[in-house]
PDB file of C-alpha atoms and ligand atoms in Angstrom:
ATOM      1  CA  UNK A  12      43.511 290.169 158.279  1.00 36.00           C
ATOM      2  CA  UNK A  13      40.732 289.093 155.974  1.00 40.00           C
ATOM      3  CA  UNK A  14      38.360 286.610 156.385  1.00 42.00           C
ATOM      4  CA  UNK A  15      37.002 283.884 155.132  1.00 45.00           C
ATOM      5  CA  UNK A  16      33.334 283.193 153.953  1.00 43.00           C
ATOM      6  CA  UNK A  17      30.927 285.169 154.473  1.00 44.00           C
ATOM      7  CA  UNK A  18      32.712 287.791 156.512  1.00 42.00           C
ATOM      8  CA  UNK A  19      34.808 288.835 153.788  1.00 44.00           C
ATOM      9  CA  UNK A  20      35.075 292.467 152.798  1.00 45.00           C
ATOM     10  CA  UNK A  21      33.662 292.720 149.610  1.00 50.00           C
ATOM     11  CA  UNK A  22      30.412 291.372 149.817  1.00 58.00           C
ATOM     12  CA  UNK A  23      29.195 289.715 146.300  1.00 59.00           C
ATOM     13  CA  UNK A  24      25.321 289.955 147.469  1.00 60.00           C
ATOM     14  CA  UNK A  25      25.589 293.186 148.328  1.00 56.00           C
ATOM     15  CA  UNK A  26      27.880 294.446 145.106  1.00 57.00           C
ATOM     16  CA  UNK A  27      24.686 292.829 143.449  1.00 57.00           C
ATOM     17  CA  UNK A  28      22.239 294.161 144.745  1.00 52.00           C
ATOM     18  CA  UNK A  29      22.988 297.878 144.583  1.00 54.00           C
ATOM     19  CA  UNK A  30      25.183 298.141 141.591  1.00 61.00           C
ATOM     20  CA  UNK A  31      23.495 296.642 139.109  1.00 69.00           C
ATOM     21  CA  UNK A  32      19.911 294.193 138.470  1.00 88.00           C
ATOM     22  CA  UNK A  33      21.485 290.877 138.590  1.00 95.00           C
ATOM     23  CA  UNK A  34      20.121 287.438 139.077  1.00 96.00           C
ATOM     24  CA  UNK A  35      21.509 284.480 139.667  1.00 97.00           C
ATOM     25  CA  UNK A  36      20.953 281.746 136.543  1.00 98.00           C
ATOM     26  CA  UNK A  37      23.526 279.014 138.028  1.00 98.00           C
ATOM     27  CA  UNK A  38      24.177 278.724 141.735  1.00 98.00           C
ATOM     28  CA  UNK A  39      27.637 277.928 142.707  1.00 98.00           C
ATOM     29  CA  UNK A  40      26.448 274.740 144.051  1.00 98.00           C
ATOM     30  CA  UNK A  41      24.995 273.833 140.211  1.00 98.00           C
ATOM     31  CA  UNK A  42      28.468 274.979 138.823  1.00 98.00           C
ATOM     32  CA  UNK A  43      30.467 272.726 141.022  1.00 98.00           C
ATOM     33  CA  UNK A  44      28.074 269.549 140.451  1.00 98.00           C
ATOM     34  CA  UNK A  45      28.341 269.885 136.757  1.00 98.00           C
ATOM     35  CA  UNK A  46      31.605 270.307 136.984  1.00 98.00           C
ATOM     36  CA  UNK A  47      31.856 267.282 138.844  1.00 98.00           C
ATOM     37  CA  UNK A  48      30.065 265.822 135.862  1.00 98.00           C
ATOM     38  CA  UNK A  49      32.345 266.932 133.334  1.00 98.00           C
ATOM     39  CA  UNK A  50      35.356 265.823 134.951  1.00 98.00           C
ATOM     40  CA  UNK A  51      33.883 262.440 135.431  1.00 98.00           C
ATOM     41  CA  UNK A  52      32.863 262.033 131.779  1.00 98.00           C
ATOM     42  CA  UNK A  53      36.514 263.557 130.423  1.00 98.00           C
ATOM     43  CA  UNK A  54      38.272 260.984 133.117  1.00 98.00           C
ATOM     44  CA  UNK A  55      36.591 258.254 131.484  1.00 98.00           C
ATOM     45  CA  UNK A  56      37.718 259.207 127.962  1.00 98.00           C
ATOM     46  CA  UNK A  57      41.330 260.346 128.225  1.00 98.00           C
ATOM     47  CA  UNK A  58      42.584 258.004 130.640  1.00 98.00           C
ATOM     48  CA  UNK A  59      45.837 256.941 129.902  1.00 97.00           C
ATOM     49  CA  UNK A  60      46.217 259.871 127.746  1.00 98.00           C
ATOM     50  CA  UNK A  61      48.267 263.321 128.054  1.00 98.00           C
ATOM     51  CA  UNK A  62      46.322 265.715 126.506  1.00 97.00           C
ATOM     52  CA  UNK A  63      46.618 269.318 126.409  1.00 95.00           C
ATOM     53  CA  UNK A  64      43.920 271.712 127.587  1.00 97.00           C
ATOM     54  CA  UNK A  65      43.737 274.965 125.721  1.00 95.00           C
ATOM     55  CA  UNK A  66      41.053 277.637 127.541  1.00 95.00           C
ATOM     56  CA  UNK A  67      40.416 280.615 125.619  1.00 93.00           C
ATOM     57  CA  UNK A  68      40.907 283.850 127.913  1.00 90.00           C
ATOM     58  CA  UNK A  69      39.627 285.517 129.905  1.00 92.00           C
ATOM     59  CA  UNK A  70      36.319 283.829 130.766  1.00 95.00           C
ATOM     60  CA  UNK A  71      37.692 280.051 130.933  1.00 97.00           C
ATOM     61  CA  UNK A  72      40.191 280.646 133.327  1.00 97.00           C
ATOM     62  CA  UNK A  73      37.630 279.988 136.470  1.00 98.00           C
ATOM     63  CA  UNK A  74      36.064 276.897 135.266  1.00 98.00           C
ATOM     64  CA  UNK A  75      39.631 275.277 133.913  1.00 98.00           C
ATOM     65  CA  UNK A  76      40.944 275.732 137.252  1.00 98.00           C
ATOM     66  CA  UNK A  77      37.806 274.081 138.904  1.00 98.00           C
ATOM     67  CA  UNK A  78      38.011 271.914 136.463  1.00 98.00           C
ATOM     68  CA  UNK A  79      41.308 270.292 136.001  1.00 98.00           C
ATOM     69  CA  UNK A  80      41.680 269.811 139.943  1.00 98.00           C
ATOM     70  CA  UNK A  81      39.022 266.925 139.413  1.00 98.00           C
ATOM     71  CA  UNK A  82      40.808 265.131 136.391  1.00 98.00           C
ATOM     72  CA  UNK A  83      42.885 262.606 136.914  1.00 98.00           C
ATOM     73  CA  UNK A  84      45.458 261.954 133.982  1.00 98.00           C
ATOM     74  CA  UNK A  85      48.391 264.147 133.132  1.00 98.00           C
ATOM     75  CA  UNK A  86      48.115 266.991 131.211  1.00 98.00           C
ATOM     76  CA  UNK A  87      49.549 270.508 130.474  1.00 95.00           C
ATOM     77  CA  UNK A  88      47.463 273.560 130.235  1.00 94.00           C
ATOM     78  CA  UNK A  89      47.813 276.357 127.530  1.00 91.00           C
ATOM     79  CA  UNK A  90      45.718 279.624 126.914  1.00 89.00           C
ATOM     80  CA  UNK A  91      45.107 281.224 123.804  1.00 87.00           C
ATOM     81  CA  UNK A  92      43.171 285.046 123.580  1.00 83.00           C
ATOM     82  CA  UNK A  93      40.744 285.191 121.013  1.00 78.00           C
ATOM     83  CA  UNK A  94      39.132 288.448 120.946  1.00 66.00           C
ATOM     84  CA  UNK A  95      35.500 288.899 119.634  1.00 60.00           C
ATOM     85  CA  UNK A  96      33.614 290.557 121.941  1.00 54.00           C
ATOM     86  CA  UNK A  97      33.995 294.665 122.261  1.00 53.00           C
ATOM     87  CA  UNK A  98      33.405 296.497 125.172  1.00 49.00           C
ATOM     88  CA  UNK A  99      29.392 296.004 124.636  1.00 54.00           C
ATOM     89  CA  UNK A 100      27.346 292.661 124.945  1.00 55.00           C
ATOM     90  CA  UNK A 101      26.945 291.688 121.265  1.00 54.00           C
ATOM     91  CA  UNK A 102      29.432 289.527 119.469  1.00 59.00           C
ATOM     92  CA  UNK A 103      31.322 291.455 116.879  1.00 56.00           C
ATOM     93  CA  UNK A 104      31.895 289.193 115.072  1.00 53.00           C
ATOM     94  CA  UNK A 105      35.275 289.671 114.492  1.00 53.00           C
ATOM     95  CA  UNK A 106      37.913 287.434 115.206  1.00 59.00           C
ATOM     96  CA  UNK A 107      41.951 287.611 116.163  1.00 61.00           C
ATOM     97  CA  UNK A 108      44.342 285.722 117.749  1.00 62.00           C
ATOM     98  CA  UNK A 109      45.597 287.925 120.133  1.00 52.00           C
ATOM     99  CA  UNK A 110      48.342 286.007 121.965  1.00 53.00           C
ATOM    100  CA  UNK A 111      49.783 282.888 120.131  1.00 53.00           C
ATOM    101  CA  UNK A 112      49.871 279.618 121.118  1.00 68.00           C
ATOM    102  CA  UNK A 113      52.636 277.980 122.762  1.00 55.00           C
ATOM    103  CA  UNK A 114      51.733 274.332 122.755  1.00 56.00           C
ATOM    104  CA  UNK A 115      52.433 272.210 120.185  1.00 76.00           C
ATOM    105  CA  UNK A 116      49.425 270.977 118.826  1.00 89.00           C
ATOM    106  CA  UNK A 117      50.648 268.407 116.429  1.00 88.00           C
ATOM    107  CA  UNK A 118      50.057 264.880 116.959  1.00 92.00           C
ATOM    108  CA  UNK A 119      48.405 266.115 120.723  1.00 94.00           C
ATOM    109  CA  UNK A 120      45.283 265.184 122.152  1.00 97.00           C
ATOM    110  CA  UNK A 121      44.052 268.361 122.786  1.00 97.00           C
ATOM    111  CA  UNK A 122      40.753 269.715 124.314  1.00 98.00           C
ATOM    112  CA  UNK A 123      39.331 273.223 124.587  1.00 97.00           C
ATOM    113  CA  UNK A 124      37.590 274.772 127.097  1.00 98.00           C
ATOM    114  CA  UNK A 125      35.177 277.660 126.909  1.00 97.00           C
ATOM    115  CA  UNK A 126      33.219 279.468 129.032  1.00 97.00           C
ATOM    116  CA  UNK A 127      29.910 279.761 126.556  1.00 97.00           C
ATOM    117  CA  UNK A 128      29.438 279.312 123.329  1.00 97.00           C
ATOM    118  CA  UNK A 129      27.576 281.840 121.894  1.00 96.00           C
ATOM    119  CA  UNK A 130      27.008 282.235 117.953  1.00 95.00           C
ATOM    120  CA  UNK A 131      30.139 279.782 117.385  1.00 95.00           C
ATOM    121  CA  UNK A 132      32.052 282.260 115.163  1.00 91.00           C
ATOM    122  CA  UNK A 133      35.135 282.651 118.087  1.00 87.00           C
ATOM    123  CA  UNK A 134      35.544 278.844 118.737  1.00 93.00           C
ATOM    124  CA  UNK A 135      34.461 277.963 115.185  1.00 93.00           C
ATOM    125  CA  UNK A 136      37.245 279.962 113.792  1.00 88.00           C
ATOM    126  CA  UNK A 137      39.942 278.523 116.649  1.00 90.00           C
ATOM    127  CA  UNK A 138      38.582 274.512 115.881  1.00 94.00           C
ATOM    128  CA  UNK A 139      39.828 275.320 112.207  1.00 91.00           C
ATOM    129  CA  UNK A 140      42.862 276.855 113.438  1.00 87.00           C
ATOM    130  CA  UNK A 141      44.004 274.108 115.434  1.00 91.00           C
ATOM    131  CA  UNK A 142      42.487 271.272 112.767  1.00 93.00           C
ATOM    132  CA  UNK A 143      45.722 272.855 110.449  1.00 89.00           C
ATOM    133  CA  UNK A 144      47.897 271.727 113.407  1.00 88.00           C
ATOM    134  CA  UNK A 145      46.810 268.476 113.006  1.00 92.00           C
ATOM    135  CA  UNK A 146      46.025 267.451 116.746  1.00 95.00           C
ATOM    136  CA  UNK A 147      45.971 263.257 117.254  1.00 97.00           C
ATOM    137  CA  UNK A 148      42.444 264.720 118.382  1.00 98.00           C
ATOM    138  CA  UNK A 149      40.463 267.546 119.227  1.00 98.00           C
ATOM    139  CA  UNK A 150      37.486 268.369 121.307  1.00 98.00           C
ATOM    140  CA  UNK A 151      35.215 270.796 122.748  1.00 98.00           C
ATOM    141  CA  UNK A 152      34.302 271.220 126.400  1.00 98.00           C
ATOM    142  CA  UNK A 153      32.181 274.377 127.313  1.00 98.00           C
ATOM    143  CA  UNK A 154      30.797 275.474 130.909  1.00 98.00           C
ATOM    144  CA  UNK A 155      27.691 276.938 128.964  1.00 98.00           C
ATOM    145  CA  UNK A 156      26.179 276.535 125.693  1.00 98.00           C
ATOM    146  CA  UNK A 157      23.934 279.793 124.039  1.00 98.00           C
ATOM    147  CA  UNK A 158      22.840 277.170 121.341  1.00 97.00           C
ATOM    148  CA  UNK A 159      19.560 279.116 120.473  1.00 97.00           C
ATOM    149  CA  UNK A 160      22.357 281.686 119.649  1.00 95.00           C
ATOM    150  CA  UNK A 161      24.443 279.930 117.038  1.00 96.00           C
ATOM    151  CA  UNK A 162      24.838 281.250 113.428  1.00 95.00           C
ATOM    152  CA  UNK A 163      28.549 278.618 112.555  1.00 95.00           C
ATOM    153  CA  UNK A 164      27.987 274.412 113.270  1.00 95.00           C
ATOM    154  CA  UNK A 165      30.071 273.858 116.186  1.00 96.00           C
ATOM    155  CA  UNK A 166      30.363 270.275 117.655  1.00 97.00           C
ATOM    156  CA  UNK A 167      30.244 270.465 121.347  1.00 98.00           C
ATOM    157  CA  UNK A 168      31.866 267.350 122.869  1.00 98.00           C
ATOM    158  CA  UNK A 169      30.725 268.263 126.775  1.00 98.00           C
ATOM    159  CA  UNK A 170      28.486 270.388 127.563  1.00 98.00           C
ATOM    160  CA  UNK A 171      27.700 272.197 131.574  1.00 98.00           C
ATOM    161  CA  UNK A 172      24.571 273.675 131.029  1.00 98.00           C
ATOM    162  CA  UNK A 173      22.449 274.992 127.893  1.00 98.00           C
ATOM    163  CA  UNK A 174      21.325 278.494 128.980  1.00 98.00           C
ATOM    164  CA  UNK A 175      19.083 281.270 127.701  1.00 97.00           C
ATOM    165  CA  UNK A 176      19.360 284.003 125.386  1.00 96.00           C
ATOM    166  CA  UNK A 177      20.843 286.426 128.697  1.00 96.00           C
ATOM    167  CA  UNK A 178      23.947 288.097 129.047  1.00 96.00           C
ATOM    168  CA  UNK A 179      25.916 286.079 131.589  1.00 97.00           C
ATOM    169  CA  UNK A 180      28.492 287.592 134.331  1.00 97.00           C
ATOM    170  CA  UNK A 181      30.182 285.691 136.783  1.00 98.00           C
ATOM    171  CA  UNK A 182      32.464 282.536 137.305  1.00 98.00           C
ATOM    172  CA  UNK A 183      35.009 283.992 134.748  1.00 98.00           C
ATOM    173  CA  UNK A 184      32.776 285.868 132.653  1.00 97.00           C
ATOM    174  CA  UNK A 185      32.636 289.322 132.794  1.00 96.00           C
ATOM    175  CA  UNK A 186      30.813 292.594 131.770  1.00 95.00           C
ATOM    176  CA  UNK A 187      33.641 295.555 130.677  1.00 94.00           C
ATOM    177  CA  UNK A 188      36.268 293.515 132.106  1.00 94.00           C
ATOM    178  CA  UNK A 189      34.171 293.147 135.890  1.00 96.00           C
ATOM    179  CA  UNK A 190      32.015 290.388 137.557  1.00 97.00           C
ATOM    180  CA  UNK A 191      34.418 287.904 136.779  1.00 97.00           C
ATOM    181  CA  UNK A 192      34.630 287.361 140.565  1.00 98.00           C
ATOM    182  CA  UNK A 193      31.443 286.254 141.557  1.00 98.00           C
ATOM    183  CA  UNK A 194      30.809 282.705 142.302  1.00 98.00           C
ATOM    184  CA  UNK A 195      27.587 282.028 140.572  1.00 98.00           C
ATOM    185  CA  UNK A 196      26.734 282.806 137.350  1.00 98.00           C
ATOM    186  CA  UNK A 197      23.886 285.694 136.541  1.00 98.00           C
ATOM    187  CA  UNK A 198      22.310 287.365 134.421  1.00 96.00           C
ATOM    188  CA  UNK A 199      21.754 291.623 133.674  1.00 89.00           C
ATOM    189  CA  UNK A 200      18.593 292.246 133.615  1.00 86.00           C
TER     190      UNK A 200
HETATM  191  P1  5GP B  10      30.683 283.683 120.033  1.00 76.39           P
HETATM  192  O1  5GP B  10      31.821 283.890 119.068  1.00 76.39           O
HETATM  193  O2  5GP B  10      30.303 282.233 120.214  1.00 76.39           O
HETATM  194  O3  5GP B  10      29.501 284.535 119.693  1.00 76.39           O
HETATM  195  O4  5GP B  10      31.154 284.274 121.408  1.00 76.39           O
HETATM  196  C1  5GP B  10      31.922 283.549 122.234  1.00 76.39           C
HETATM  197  C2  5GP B  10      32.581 284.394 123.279  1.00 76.39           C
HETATM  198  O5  5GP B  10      31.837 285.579 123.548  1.00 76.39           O
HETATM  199  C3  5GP B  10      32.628 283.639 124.574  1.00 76.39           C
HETATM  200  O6  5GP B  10      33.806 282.889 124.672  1.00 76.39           O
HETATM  201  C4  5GP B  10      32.533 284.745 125.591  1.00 76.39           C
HETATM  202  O7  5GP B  10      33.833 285.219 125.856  1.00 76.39           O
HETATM  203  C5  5GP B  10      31.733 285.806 124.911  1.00 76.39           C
HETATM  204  N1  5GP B  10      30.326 285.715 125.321  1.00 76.39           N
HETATM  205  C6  5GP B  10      29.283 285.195 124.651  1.00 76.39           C
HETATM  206  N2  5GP B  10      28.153 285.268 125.350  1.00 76.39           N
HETATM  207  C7  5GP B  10      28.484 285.851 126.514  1.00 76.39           C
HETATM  208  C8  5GP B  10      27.755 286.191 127.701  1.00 76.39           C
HETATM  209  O8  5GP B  10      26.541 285.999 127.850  1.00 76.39           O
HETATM  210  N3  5GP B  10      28.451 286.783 128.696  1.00 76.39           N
HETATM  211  C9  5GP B  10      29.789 287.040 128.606  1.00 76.39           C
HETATM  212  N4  5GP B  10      30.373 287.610 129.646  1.00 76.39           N
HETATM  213  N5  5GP B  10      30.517 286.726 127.521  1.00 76.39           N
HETATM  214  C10 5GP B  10      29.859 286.145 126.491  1.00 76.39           C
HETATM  215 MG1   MG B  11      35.300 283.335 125.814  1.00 76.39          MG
END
């Protein structure tokens, strides 16, 4: 049987510690407070609204499952897979639509949620997409925001955290497609 907490078998610290220099940036305890946040200030502004919530795979799908648990409205949830980022750490810069999107956007209130916002060129490209839906409205959320980072404009409706110039793993995000499992967010040195 497995257990709970801190007995569990595969231990996060240690998977840290030996297999590669991270550091935690975000404690899980600072995630779920500003998630707390978030919810509060997106509770305020869509009640009595039925939005859709669109997170962009993979990395989202951690923080959009914290996160909806704490609003309060209805809503249905979509994902869409936008692919920029190789198998390396820097943005390639190219953009796809990988999987389409189900929902139907028109006349919608529809928010997205990120994981990070890097140089803007993924969600940039995905705001434009859905603008030629024509959404009743359309907003941003994003866990973390790499705005040093940004080469497009993006408007950022609600923001978790502004974070350094770092390669961030955990809470969703990964490295090659690992890390997404750990429940703070860090940094490779
Ligand atoms: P952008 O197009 O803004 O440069 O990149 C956005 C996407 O790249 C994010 O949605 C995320 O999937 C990925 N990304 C950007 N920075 C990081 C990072 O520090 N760590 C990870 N794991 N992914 C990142
Ligand atoms: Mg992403």
């Amino acid at each position: 049987m497995l257990d709970r907490g801190e007995g569990r078998g595969y231990n996060h610290r240690e998977a840290m510690n030996s297999e590669a220099k991270l550091k935690i940036l975000l404690t899980r305890q600072e995630i779920e407070a500003t998630v707390k946040r978030l919810a509060a200030e997106i509770n305020q502004d869509y009640a009595g609204k039925y939005p859709v919530l669109i997170g962009i795979l993979k990395g989202s799908f951690v923080f959009m499952a914290d996160l909806i648990r704490l609003l309060d409205f209805p809503l249905e949830v979509e994902f869409i897979n936008l692919s920029s980022y190789g198998s390396g750490t820097e943005s390639s810069g190219r953009v796809r639509v990988v999987q389409g999107l189900r929902a139907k956007v028109r006349g919608r209130h529809v928010l997205v949620i990120e994981d990070i916002v890097d140089t803007g060129l993924t969600i940039a490209y995905f705001i434009e997409y859905l603008k030629k839906r024509k959404p009743a409205s359309l907003r941003l959320c994003t866990l973390t925001d790499k705005a040093s980072r940004r080469r497009v404009p993006v408007t950022i409706d609600y923001v978790g955290f502004t974070v350094p110039d770092r390669f961030l793993v955990g809470y969703g995000l990964d490295r090659d497609q690992k890390y997404r499992n750990l429940p703070d967010i860090c940094y490779i040195e």
